[in-house]
Coordinates of C-alpha atoms and ligand atoms in Angstrom, one line a residue:
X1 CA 0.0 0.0 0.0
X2 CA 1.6 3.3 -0.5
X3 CA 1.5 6.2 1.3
X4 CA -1.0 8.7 1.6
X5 CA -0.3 12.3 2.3
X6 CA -2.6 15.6 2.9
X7 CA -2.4 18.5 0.6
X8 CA -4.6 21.6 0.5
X9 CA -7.5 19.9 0.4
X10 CA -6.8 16.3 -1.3
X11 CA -5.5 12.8 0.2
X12 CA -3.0 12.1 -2.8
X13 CA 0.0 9.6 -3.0
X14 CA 2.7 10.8 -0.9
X15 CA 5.1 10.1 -4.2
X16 CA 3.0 13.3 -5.2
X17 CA 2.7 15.1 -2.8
X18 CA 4.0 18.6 -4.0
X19 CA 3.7 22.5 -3.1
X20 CA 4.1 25.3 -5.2
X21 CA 7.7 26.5 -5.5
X22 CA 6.7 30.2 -4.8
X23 CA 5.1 28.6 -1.5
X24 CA 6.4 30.8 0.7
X25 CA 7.5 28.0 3.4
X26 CA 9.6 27.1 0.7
X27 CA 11.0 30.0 -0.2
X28 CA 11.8 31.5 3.2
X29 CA 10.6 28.6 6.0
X30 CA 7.7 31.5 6.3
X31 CA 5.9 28.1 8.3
X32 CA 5.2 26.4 11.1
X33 CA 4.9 22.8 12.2
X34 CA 4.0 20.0 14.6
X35 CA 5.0 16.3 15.7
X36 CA 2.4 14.1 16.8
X37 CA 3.4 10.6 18.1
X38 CA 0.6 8.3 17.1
X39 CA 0.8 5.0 19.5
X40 CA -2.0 2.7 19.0
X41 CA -3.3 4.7 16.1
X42 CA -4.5 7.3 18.7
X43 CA -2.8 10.8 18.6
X44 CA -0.9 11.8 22.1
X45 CA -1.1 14.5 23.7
X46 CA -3.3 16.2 20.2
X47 CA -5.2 19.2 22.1
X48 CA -1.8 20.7 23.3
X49 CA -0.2 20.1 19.6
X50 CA -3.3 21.8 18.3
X51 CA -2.9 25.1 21.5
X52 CA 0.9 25.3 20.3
X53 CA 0.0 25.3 16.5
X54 CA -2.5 27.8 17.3
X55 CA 0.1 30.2 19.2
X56 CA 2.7 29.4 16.5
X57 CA 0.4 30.9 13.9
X58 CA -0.7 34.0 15.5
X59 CA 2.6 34.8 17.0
X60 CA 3.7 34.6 12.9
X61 CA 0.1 36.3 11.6
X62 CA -0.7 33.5 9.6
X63 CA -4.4 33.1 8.8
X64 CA -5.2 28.9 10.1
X65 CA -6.0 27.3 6.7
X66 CA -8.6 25.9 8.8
X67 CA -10.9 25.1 11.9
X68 CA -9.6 23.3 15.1
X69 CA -12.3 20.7 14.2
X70 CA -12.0 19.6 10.4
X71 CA -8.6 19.7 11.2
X72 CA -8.5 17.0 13.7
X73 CA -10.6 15.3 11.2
X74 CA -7.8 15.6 8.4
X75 CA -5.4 14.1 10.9
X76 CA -7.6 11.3 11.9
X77 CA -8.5 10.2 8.2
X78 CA -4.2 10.7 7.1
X79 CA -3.8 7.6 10.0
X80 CA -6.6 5.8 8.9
X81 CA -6.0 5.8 5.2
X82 CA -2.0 5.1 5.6
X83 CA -3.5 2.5 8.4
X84 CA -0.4 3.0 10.5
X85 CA -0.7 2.1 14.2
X86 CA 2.9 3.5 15.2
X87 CA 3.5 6.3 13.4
X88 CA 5.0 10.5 13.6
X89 CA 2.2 12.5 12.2
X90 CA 4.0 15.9 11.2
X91 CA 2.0 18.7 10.0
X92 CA 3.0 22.0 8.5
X93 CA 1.5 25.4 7.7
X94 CA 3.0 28.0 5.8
X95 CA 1.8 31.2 5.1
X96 CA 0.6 30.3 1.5
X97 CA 1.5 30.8 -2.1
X98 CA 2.6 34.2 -3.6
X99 CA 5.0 36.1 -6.0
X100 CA 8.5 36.3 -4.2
X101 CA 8.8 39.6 -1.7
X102 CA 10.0 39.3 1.8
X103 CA 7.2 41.4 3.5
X104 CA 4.1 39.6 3.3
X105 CA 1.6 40.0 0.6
X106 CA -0.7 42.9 0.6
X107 CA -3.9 40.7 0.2
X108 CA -4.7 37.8 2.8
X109 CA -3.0 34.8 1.2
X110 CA -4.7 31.1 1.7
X111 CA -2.0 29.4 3.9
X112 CA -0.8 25.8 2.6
X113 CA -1.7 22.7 4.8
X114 CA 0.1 19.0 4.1
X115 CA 0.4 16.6 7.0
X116 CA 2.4 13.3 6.3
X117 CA 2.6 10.2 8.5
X118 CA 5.5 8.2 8.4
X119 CA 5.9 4.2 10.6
X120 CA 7.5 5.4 14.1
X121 CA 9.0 2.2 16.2
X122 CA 7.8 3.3 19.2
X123 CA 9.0 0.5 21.4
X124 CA 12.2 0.7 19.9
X125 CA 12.2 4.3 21.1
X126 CA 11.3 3.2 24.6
X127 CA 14.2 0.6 24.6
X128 CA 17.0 2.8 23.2
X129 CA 15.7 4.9 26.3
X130 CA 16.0 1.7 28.6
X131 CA 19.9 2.3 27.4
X132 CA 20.5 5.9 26.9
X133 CA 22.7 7.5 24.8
X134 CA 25.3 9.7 23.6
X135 CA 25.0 14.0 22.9
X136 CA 27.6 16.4 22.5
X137 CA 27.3 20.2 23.3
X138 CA 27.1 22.7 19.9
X139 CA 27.1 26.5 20.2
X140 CA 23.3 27.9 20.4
X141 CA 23.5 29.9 17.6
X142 CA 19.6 30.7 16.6
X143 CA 17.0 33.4 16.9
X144 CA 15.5 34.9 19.6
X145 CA 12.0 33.2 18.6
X146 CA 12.5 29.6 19.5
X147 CA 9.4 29.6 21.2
X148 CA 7.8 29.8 17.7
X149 CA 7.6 26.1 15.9
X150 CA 8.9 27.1 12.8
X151 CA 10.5 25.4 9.8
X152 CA 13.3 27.6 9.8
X153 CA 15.8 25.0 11.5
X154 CA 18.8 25.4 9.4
X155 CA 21.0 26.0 13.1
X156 CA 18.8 22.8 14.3
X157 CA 20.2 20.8 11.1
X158 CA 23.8 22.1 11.5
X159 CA 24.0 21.3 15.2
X160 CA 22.2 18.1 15.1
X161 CA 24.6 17.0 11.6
X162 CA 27.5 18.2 13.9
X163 CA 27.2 15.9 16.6
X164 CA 26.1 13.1 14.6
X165 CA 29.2 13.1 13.0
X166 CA 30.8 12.6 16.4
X167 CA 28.6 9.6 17.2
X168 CA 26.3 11.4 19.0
X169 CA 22.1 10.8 19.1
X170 CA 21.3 14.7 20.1
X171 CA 23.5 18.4 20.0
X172 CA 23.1 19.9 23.5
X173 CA 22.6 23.8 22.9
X174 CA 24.7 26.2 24.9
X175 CA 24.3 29.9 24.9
X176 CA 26.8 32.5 24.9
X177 CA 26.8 32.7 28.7
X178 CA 27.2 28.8 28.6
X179 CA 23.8 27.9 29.9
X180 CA 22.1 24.9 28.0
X181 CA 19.1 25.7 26.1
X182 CA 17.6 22.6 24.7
X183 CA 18.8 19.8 21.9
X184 CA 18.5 20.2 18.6
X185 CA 15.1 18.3 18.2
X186 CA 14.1 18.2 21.7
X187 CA 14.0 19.6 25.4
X188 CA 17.0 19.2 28.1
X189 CA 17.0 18.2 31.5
X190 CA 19.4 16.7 34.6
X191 CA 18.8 15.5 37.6
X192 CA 20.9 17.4 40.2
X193 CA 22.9 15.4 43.0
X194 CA 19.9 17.0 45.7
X195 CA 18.0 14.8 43.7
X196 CA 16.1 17.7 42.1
X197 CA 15.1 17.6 38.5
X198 CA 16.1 20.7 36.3
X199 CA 14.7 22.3 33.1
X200 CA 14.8 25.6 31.7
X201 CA 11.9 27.9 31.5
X202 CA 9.8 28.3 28.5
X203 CA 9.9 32.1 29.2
X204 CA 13.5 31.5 28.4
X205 CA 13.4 31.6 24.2
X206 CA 13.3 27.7 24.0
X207 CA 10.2 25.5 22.5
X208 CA 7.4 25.1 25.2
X209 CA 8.1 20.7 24.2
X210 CA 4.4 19.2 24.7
X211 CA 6.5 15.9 25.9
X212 CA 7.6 18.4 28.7
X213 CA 5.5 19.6 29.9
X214 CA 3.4 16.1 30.4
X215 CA 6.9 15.1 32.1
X216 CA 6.2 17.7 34.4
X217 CA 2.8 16.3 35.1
X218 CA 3.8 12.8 35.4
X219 CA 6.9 14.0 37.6
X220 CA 4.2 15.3 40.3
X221 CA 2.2 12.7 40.4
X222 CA 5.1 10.4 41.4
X223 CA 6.5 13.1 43.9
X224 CA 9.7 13.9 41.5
X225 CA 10.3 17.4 42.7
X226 CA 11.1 19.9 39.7
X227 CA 12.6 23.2 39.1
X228 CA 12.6 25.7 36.4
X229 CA 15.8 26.6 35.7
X230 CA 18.5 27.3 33.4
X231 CA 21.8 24.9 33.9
X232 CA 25.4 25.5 33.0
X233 CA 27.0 22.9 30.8
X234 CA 29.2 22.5 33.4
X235 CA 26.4 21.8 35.8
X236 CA 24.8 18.8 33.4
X237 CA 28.4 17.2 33.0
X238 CA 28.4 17.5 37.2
X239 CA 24.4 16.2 37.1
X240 CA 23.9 12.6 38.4
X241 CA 21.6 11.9 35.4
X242 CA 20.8 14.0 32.3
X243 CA 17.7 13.4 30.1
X244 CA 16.0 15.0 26.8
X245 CA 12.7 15.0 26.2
X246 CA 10.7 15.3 22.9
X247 CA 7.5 13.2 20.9
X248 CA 9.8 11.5 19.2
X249 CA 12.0 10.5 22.2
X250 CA 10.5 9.9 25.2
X251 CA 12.7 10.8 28.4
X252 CA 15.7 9.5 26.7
X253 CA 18.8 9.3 29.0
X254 CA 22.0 11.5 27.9
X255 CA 24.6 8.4 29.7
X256 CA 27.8 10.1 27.9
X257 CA 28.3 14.1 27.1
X258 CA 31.1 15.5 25.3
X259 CA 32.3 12.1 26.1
X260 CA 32.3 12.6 29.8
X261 CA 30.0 9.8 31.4
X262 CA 26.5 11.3 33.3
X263 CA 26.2 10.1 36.8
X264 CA 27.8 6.0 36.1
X265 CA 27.3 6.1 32.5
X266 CA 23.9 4.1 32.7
X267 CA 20.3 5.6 32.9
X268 CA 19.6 6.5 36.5
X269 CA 16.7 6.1 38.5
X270 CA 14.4 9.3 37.6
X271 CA 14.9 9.2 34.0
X272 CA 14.4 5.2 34.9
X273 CA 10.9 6.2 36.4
X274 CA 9.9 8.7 34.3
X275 CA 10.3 6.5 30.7
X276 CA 8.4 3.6 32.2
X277 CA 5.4 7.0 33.6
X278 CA 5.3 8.2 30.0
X279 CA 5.3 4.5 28.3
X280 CA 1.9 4.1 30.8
X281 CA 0.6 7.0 30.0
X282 CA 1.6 7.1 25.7
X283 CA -0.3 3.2 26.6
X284 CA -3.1 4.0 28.9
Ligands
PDD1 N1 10.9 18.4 17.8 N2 12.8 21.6 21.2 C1 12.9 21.6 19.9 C2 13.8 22.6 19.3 C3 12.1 20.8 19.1 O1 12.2 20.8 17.8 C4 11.3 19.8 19.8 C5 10.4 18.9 19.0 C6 11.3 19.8 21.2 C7 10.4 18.9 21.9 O2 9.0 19.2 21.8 P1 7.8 18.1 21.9 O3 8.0 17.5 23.2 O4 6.6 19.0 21.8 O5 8.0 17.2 20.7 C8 12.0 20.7 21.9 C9 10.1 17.6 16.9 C10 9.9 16.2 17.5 C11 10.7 17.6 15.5 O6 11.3 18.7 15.2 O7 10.6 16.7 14.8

């Protein structure tokens, strides 16, 4: 069966999928997206995806292509036609189709709506997190917007390229003052040696990660105390455990940074807890 892909309005082969080359997410990443894990062919966590898309828009003035409620519908018919249990639903809106000019076009432009869904191994995602892996630290160098989902992740791609070619699963961030801000793809964390689990604020130019903040939730309920916080590098190579977090990666353990070993080099308890937490709940 081949794949089947959204595109303004039609369910077409994802072989043709196509956009307009004067779309303007094309031609400047004028867009903004979403990651949807699908487990079980049910969307997690789909209202908050839908709050951040929302914000993403209006903090970029783009017009939604559509309602909240036909668009759910579009996401539910793109799993059920590719009839994919396990899969990464990935949406993107850009501001639409128009003659090239950087300022935006005089007359309210239709914006552009595809969503794809590719297979996701999501058990294979929880067992890579049963053994952790490896990051190394790249310099932070994007806008002041990152709270803004856009498609404009040319820093993301270099960082993430960059320590991939060091044998590393995710860049860790660091700002000029050295503090970490999040990975490449996902949201950072460490467990201090109080016990303590830190993250940096979302009021501090990093994504608001939906995964996150249902970490945070889950952390409560099992009486994890957390704190929102910047951390230095410095202070996640000290950290008895580090984690990332994002929809595609769980509460994956960071066991090696820079290649300096976390904590023993092994996932540690909290990050232990909080994978098996989200599995329940991704499950429940
Ligand atoms: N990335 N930070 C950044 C820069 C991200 O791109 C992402 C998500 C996250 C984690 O957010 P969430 O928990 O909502 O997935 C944090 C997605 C998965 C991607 O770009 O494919």
């Amino acid at each position: 069966m081949s794949r089947i892909s959204y595109v303004n309005g039609a369910y077409v082969r994802h072989m043709n999928a196509v956009v307009h080359i004067d779309d303007r997410g094309y031609q400047f990443a004028d867009a903004v997206y979403e990651g949807i894990t699908v487990r079980h062919g049910r969307m997690v966590d789909l209202e908050p995806h839908l709050d951040r898309l929302w914000r993403s828009m209006g903090e970029l003035r783009i017009a939604p292509p559509m309602l909240r409620r036909p668009m759910r519908f579009v996401f539910r018919e793109v799993i059920r036609r590719n009839r994919i249990e396990n899969g990464f639903l990935y949406i993107q809106i850009s501001r639409g189709v128009a003659r090239r000019d950087h300022a935006f076009p005089a007359a309210p432009l239709q914006a552009s709506l595809i969503v794809t869904l590719k297979r996701l191994d999501v058990d294979g995602i929880i067992r890579r997190a049963e053994v952790g892996v490896k990051a190394f630290s790249e310099d932070d160098i994007r806008w002041g917007r990152c709270d803004v989902k856009s498609t404009s992740l040319l820093p993301n791609i270099l960082a993430k390229q960059s320590a991939k070619e060091k044998g590393g699963f995710e860049a860790v961030l660091v700002d000029v003052q050295g503090f970490v801000t999040e990975g490449s793809s996902t949201n950072m964390w460490i467990v201090r040696r109080d016990g303590v689990v830190q993250t940096r604020s979302t009021a501090d130019n990093i994504l608001p990660g939906i995964t996150r903040a249902t970490l945070m939730r889950l952390a409560r309920e099992l009486q994890i105390k957390v704190v929102e916080e910047a951390f230095t590098l410095k202070d996640a190579k000290g950290a008895a455990e580090m984690f990332l977090s994002s929809s595609t990666g769980c509460a994956t353990p960071i066991v090696e940074l820079d290649g300096q070993k976390i904590g023993d080099g092994t996932p540690g308890p909290v990050a232990t807890r909080l994978v098996e937490a989200y599995r329940k709940y991704m499950d429940a």
